[in-house]
Tab-separated table of C-alpha atoms in Angstrom:
chain	number	residue	atom	x	y	z
A	1	MET	CA	0.000	0.000	0.000
A	2	ALA	CA	1.313	3.448	-0.898
A	3	GLU	CA	2.475	5.607	1.994
A	4	LYS	CA	-0.096	8.164	3.054
A	5	VAL	CA	0.886	11.681	1.952
A	6	ARG	CA	0.157	14.613	4.225
A	7	LEU	CA	-2.141	17.259	2.793
A	8	ASN	CA	-0.132	20.046	4.432
A	9	LYS	CA	3.338	20.130	2.876
A	10	VAL	CA	4.613	22.521	5.549
A	11	ILE	CA	3.843	20.048	8.349
A	12	ASP	CA	5.308	17.256	6.238
A	13	LEU	CA	8.608	19.125	5.824
A	14	LEU	CA	8.812	20.099	9.497
A	15	GLN	CA	8.192	16.531	10.620
A	16	ARG	CA	10.992	15.323	8.340
A	17	GLY	CA	13.400	17.913	9.748
A	18	GLN	CA	13.466	19.925	6.526
A	19	PRO	CA	13.378	23.744	6.414
A	20	VAL	CA	10.365	25.489	4.932
A	21	PHE	CA	10.725	28.387	2.494
A	22	SER	CA	7.857	30.859	2.485
A	23	TYR	CA	7.022	33.749	0.204
A	24	GLY	CA	6.260	35.837	3.271
A	25	THR	CA	3.178	37.974	2.712
A	26	VAL	CA	1.332	38.734	-0.518
A	27	MET	CA	-1.535	41.188	-0.486
A	28	ASN	CA	-5.017	39.722	-0.636
A	29	GLY	CA	-6.331	40.301	-4.141
A	30	ASN	CA	-2.942	40.533	-5.874
A	31	PHE	CA	-3.969	37.803	-8.293
A	32	ASP	CA	-1.062	38.181	-10.733
A	33	GLU	CA	1.473	37.788	-7.925
A	34	LEU	CA	-0.425	34.836	-6.442
A	35	MET	CA	-0.484	33.122	-9.825
A	36	ALA	CA	3.285	33.639	-10.184
A	37	ILE	CA	3.843	32.231	-6.699
A	38	SER	CA	1.848	29.121	-7.613
A	39	ARG	CA	4.507	28.357	-10.271
A	40	ALA	CA	7.529	29.097	-8.027
A	41	ASP	CA	9.529	26.900	-5.660
A	42	TYR	CA	8.138	28.266	-2.415
A	43	ASP	CA	6.693	25.784	0.071
A	44	MET	CA	4.090	28.200	1.413
A	45	ALA	CA	2.717	31.695	0.936
A	46	ILE	CA	1.000	33.964	3.447
A	47	ILE	CA	-1.928	35.983	2.157
A	48	GLU	CA	-1.995	39.308	3.970
A	49	THR	CA	-5.243	40.569	5.503
A	50	GLU	CA	-3.936	42.164	8.718
A	51	HIS	CA	-2.860	45.541	7.367
A	52	GLN	CA	-4.999	45.704	4.231
A	53	GLY	CA	-7.273	43.616	2.088
A	54	PHE	CA	-9.551	42.120	4.750
A	55	ASP	CA	-12.363	40.973	2.486
A	56	PHE	CA	-13.637	37.399	2.446
A	57	SER	CA	-14.876	37.425	-1.152
A	58	THR	CA	-11.462	38.625	-2.350
A	59	LEU	CA	-9.736	36.048	-0.140
A	60	ARG	CA	-11.841	33.295	-1.697
A	61	ASN	CA	-10.541	34.326	-5.121
A	62	SER	CA	-6.964	34.739	-3.874
A	63	LEU	CA	-6.915	31.153	-2.649
A	64	GLN	CA	-8.079	29.957	-6.057
A	65	TYR	CA	-5.180	31.711	-7.805
A	66	LEU	CA	-2.730	29.682	-5.703
A	67	VAL	CA	-4.168	26.425	-7.074
A	68	ASN	CA	-1.887	24.994	-9.765
A	69	ARG	CA	-3.708	22.067	-11.328
A	70	LYS	CA	-0.760	21.078	-13.513
A	71	ARG	CA	1.508	20.623	-10.508
A	72	ILE	CA	-1.180	18.729	-8.606
A	73	ALA	CA	-1.685	16.378	-11.563
A	74	GLU	CA	2.051	15.801	-11.927
A	75	LYS	CA	2.432	15.084	-8.224
A	76	GLY	CA	-0.487	12.661	-8.251
A	77	ASN	CA	-1.914	13.612	-4.828
A	78	LEU	CA	-3.825	16.437	-3.170
A	79	GLN	CA	-0.859	18.083	-1.442
A	80	PRO	CA	-0.353	21.615	-2.827
A	81	ASP	CA	3.205	22.574	-3.728
A	82	VAL	CA	2.655	26.088	-2.359
A	83	VAL	CA	0.561	25.851	0.796
A	84	PRO	CA	-1.773	28.806	1.413
A	85	PHE	CA	-1.728	30.489	4.826
A	86	VAL	CA	-3.596	33.646	5.817
A	87	ARG	CA	-2.445	36.343	8.238
A	88	VAL	CA	-5.624	37.467	9.980
A	89	PRO	CA	-6.257	40.986	11.356
A	90	PRO	CA	-7.018	40.588	15.095
A	91	TYR	CA	-4.199	40.376	17.602
A	92	THR	CA	-4.041	36.998	19.300
A	93	ARG	CA	-5.255	38.456	22.599
A	94	GLU	CA	-8.484	39.541	20.865
A	95	TYR	CA	-9.755	36.080	19.982
A	96	GLY	CA	-12.003	35.843	22.996
A	97	HIS	CA	-14.227	38.250	21.066
A	98	ASN	CA	-13.179	37.613	17.461
A	99	GLN	CA	-13.537	33.869	16.927
A	100	TRP	CA	-15.646	34.603	13.865
A	101	VAL	CA	-12.582	35.874	11.974
A	102	ILE	CA	-10.806	32.528	12.396
A	103	LYS	CA	-13.992	30.622	11.614
A	104	GLN	CA	-14.810	32.451	8.400
A	105	THR	CA	-11.187	32.466	7.227
A	106	LEU	CA	-10.763	28.721	7.740
A	107	ASP	CA	-14.116	28.100	6.062
A	108	LEU	CA	-12.548	29.328	2.803
A	109	GLY	CA	-9.871	26.614	2.880
A	110	PRO	CA	-6.372	27.800	3.919
A	111	TYR	CA	-4.141	25.193	5.540
A	112	GLY	CA	-2.844	27.538	8.213
A	113	LEU	CA	-3.240	30.875	9.932
A	114	VAL	CA	-0.714	33.469	11.027
A	115	LEU	CA	-1.741	35.107	14.318
A	116	PRO	CA	-0.396	38.631	15.020
A	117	HIS	CA	0.973	39.625	18.429
A	118	LEU	CA	1.187	36.296	20.216
A	119	ASP	CA	1.762	37.522	23.771
A	120	SER	CA	-0.416	35.630	26.279
A	121	VAL	CA	-1.413	32.104	27.224
A	122	GLU	CA	-5.080	33.112	27.248
A	123	GLY	CA	-4.937	34.551	23.741
A	124	ALA	CA	-3.117	31.529	22.345
A	125	GLN	CA	-5.633	29.159	23.933
A	126	ALA	CA	-8.521	31.199	22.521
A	127	ALA	CA	-7.021	31.009	19.021
A	128	VAL	CA	-6.605	27.233	19.266
A	129	ARG	CA	-10.181	26.791	20.503
A	130	ALA	CA	-11.488	28.935	17.643
A	131	ALA	CA	-9.559	26.939	15.019
A	132	ARG	CA	-10.651	23.406	15.927
A	133	TYR	CA	-13.941	21.571	15.859
A	134	PRO	CA	-15.326	20.105	19.103
A	135	GLN	CA	-13.669	16.758	19.847
A	136	LEU	CA	-15.270	13.568	21.085
A	137	PRO	CA	-15.310	13.346	24.901
A	138	GLY	CA	-12.502	11.242	26.292
A	139	VAL	CA	-10.092	11.412	23.332
A	140	ALA	CA	-6.472	12.201	24.165
A	141	ASP	CA	-6.518	15.617	22.500
A	142	ALA	CA	-9.987	16.759	23.591
A	143	ALA	CA	-8.603	19.871	25.325
A	144	PRO	CA	-8.685	22.694	24.706
A	145	GLU	CA	-12.318	22.406	23.718
A	146	GLY	CA	-12.840	23.181	20.048
A	147	GLN	CA	-15.388	25.878	19.275
A	148	ARG	CA	-15.198	26.204	15.491
A	149	GLY	CA	-18.652	26.143	13.924
A	150	TRP	CA	-19.425	23.535	11.273
A	151	TRP	CA	-19.894	24.576	7.649
A	152	SER	CA	-19.275	21.889	5.066
A	153	SER	CA	-19.261	23.896	1.856
A	154	LEU	CA	-16.087	25.667	0.686
A	155	ALA	CA	-13.143	24.311	2.695
A	156	PRO	CA	-13.711	20.596	1.965
A	157	HIS	CA	-14.134	21.416	-1.733
A	158	TYR	CA	-10.901	23.444	-1.742
A	159	TRP	CA	-8.979	20.595	-0.085
A	160	GLY	CA	-10.486	17.992	-2.438
A	161	LEU	CA	-12.197	16.066	0.366
A	162	ASP	CA	-15.715	15.197	1.355
A	163	ALA	CA	-17.145	16.870	4.439
A	164	GLN	CA	-16.338	14.068	6.880
A	165	GLU	CA	-12.793	13.686	5.535
A	166	TYR	CA	-12.244	17.405	5.979
A	167	HIS	CA	-13.607	17.286	9.526
A	168	ASP	CA	-11.095	14.593	10.433
A	169	ALA	CA	-8.143	16.319	8.740
A	170	ALA	CA	-8.810	19.926	9.777
A	171	ASP	CA	-7.445	19.856	13.306
A	172	VAL	CA	-4.437	21.733	14.642
A	173	TRP	CA	-1.005	20.147	14.566
A	174	PRO	CA	0.851	19.058	16.671
A	175	LEU	CA	-1.923	18.891	19.286
A	176	ASP	CA	-3.511	16.394	16.902
A	177	PRO	CA	-0.554	14.520	15.353
A	178	ASP	CA	-2.672	13.820	12.263
A	179	GLY	CA	-4.010	17.373	12.010
A	180	GLU	CA	-3.411	19.289	8.785
A	181	LEU	CA	-3.946	22.846	10.092
A	182	LEU	CA	-0.973	24.849	11.358
A	183	LEU	CA	-1.264	27.927	13.553
A	184	MET	CA	1.775	30.221	13.594
A	185	GLY	CA	1.821	33.018	16.143
A	186	ILE	CA	3.996	36.095	15.682
A	187	VAL	CA	6.017	37.134	18.726
A	188	GLU	CA	6.438	40.823	18.009
A	189	ASN	CA	6.474	42.648	21.320
A	190	VAL	CA	8.427	42.474	24.566
A	191	ARG	CA	5.447	41.022	26.436
A	192	GLY	CA	5.337	38.156	23.961
A	193	ILE	CA	8.974	37.288	24.622
A	194	ASP	CA	8.429	37.466	28.382
A	195	ASN	CA	5.439	35.106	28.151
A	196	LEU	CA	6.692	32.778	25.402
A	197	ARG	CA	7.866	29.974	27.682
A	198	ASP	CA	4.506	29.864	29.444
A	199	ILE	CA	2.682	29.940	26.112
A	200	LEU	CA	4.655	27.049	24.628
A	201	ARG	CA	4.499	25.079	27.875
A	202	GLN	CA	0.727	25.384	28.227
A	203	VAL	CA	-0.594	25.662	24.654
A	204	LYS	CA	0.052	22.617	22.461
A	205	GLY	CA	-1.906	23.753	19.411
A	206	LEU	CA	0.712	26.180	18.083
A	207	GLY	CA	2.650	24.638	15.217
A	208	ALA	CA	5.222	27.422	14.805
A	209	VAL	CA	6.331	30.818	16.078
A	210	TRP	CA	7.395	33.718	13.857
A	211	ALA	CA	10.034	36.005	15.355
A	212	GLY	CA	8.762	39.317	13.976
A	213	PRO	CA	11.261	42.207	14.084
A	214	GLY	CA	9.105	45.095	12.854
A	215	ASP	CA	6.608	45.613	15.656
A	216	LEU	CA	9.148	44.165	18.079
A	217	SER	CA	11.512	47.024	17.266
A	218	VAL	CA	8.720	49.500	18.035
A	219	SER	CA	7.947	47.689	21.297
A	220	MET	CA	11.633	47.974	22.229
A	221	GLY	CA	11.747	51.716	21.492
A	222	LYS	CA	13.717	51.329	18.226
A	223	ARG	CA	11.005	52.997	16.111
A	224	GLY	CA	10.873	50.439	13.298
A	225	ASN	CA	14.621	49.820	13.047
A	226	SER	CA	14.347	46.064	12.700
A	227	ALA	CA	18.079	45.779	11.942
A	228	HIS	CA	19.101	47.180	15.326
A	229	PRO	CA	21.515	44.827	17.180
A	230	GLU	CA	19.201	44.669	20.210
A	231	VAL	CA	16.328	43.578	17.981
A	232	GLU	CA	18.526	40.866	16.461
A	233	GLU	CA	19.410	39.724	19.988
A	234	ALA	CA	15.698	39.534	20.798
A	235	LEU	CA	15.025	37.436	17.680
A	236	LEU	CA	17.694	34.977	18.737
A	237	ASN	CA	16.150	34.872	22.214
A	238	ILE	CA	12.815	33.904	20.655
A	239	LEU	CA	14.604	31.249	18.619
A	240	ALA	CA	16.298	29.838	21.729
A	241	ILE	CA	12.976	29.524	23.564
A	242	CYS	CA	11.397	27.807	20.557
A	243	LYS	CA	14.294	25.335	20.441
A	244	GLU	CA	13.807	24.650	24.154
A	245	PHE	CA	10.244	23.484	23.422
A	246	ASP	CA	10.997	21.977	19.991
A	247	VAL	CA	8.670	24.414	18.241
A	248	PRO	CA	9.680	25.542	14.717
A	249	CYS	CA	10.719	29.188	14.569
A	250	ALA	CA	10.257	31.401	11.505
A	251	VAL	CA	12.191	34.481	10.455
A	252	GLY	CA	12.009	36.885	7.545
A	253	LEU	CA	14.908	37.930	5.320
A	254	SER	CA	15.851	41.191	3.702
A	255	PRO	CA	16.933	40.892	0.027
A	256	ASN	CA	20.609	40.846	1.034
A	257	ALA	CA	20.230	38.684	4.153
A	258	ASP	CA	22.457	35.702	4.786
A	259	VAL	CA	19.993	32.838	4.355
A	260	GLU	CA	22.690	30.258	5.103
A	261	LYS	CA	23.343	31.927	8.461
A	262	ARG	CA	19.667	31.806	9.413
A	263	LEU	CA	19.556	28.097	8.593
A	264	GLU	CA	22.693	27.472	10.642
A	265	GLN	CA	21.178	29.370	13.566
A	266	GLY	CA	18.289	26.929	13.539
A	267	PHE	CA	15.383	28.859	12.056
A	268	ARG	CA	13.134	26.279	10.405
A	269	ILE	CA	10.790	28.513	8.392
A	270	ILE	CA	12.557	31.088	6.219
A	271	MET	CA	10.586	33.906	4.616
A	272	VAL	CA	12.523	34.952	1.566
A	273	PRO	CA	12.153	38.023	-0.680
A	274	PRO	CA	9.501	38.217	-3.421
A	275	ALA	CA	9.334	35.918	-6.430
A	276	ARG	CA	10.895	38.499	-8.731
A	277	SER	CA	14.106	38.295	-6.644
A	278	LEU	CA	14.762	34.581	-6.134
A	279	ASP	CA	18.442	34.563	-5.158
A	280	SER	CA	17.822	33.967	-1.440
A	281	LEU	CA	15.304	31.239	-2.236
A	282	SER	CA	17.669	29.355	-4.541
A	283	ARG	CA	20.616	29.776	-2.135
A	284	GLY	CA	18.502	28.625	0.771
A	285	ARG	CA	17.319	25.524	-1.036
A	286	GLN	CA	20.930	24.705	-1.980
A	287	ALA	CA	22.110	25.186	1.598
A	288	ALA	CA	19.363	22.861	2.815
A	289	GLY	CA	20.207	20.186	0.228
A	290	ARG	CA	16.917	20.784	-1.592
A	291	SER	CA	18.223	22.172	-4.877
A	292	GLY	CA	16.730	19.378	-6.990
């Protein structure tokens, strides 16, 4: 019998100890760019709705432009080559009142969410609860209680599954080892760094952490200077905490950044410059032994 292939390529790579190369963020509704990304060698792309473009109808179309039927046919399974994630607008601490944003975003079919300003245990738990369906009583991963509402229309169709298959697959990894949804929180303020150990110790539904220098630099009084040495030190502190809990850590690159250095430091998700400037992507894949 053929080995079962994960639907979420990002989780598949992380489980096999391979680095993940992401486009970073592409604006919701930038269909030409999304179509170009679907033909590139990225492993994932993050559709941006935090700072602009928060419109569900546009997001539904954006997700379609990342579908590359030729690559799916050549691969012979349902795993997309470029996995769609969405960065949602609310800060993580707001999900006690904004579960509907996670619900309606996931109902369109992305395989993961990026959660801004991960800075509290309570906010992280609320995000996990909002992203998962209620579990059967007594199962090993029943907690935290899932609160995602059931709608069987768009997401199963986008994944190529029937409704029950989607229900079983669409749980958060690694809380559910077989789950195909990945939640990545952005640590981008000092409070988030201070609370990160508690978050990772108590919340098992986070699949990755993004060390975000932009807002972090503002939080540290550096006024957007993400290249400041103290900001770099803070990023490496986030990385060290993630390593302590064996949680993949993501980092973004500037066009001239040393991608090999970031891989050597232990970052497992690398966000490289846009598709029209592929040097960091190609060098990163070569450094990771994935140039084929």
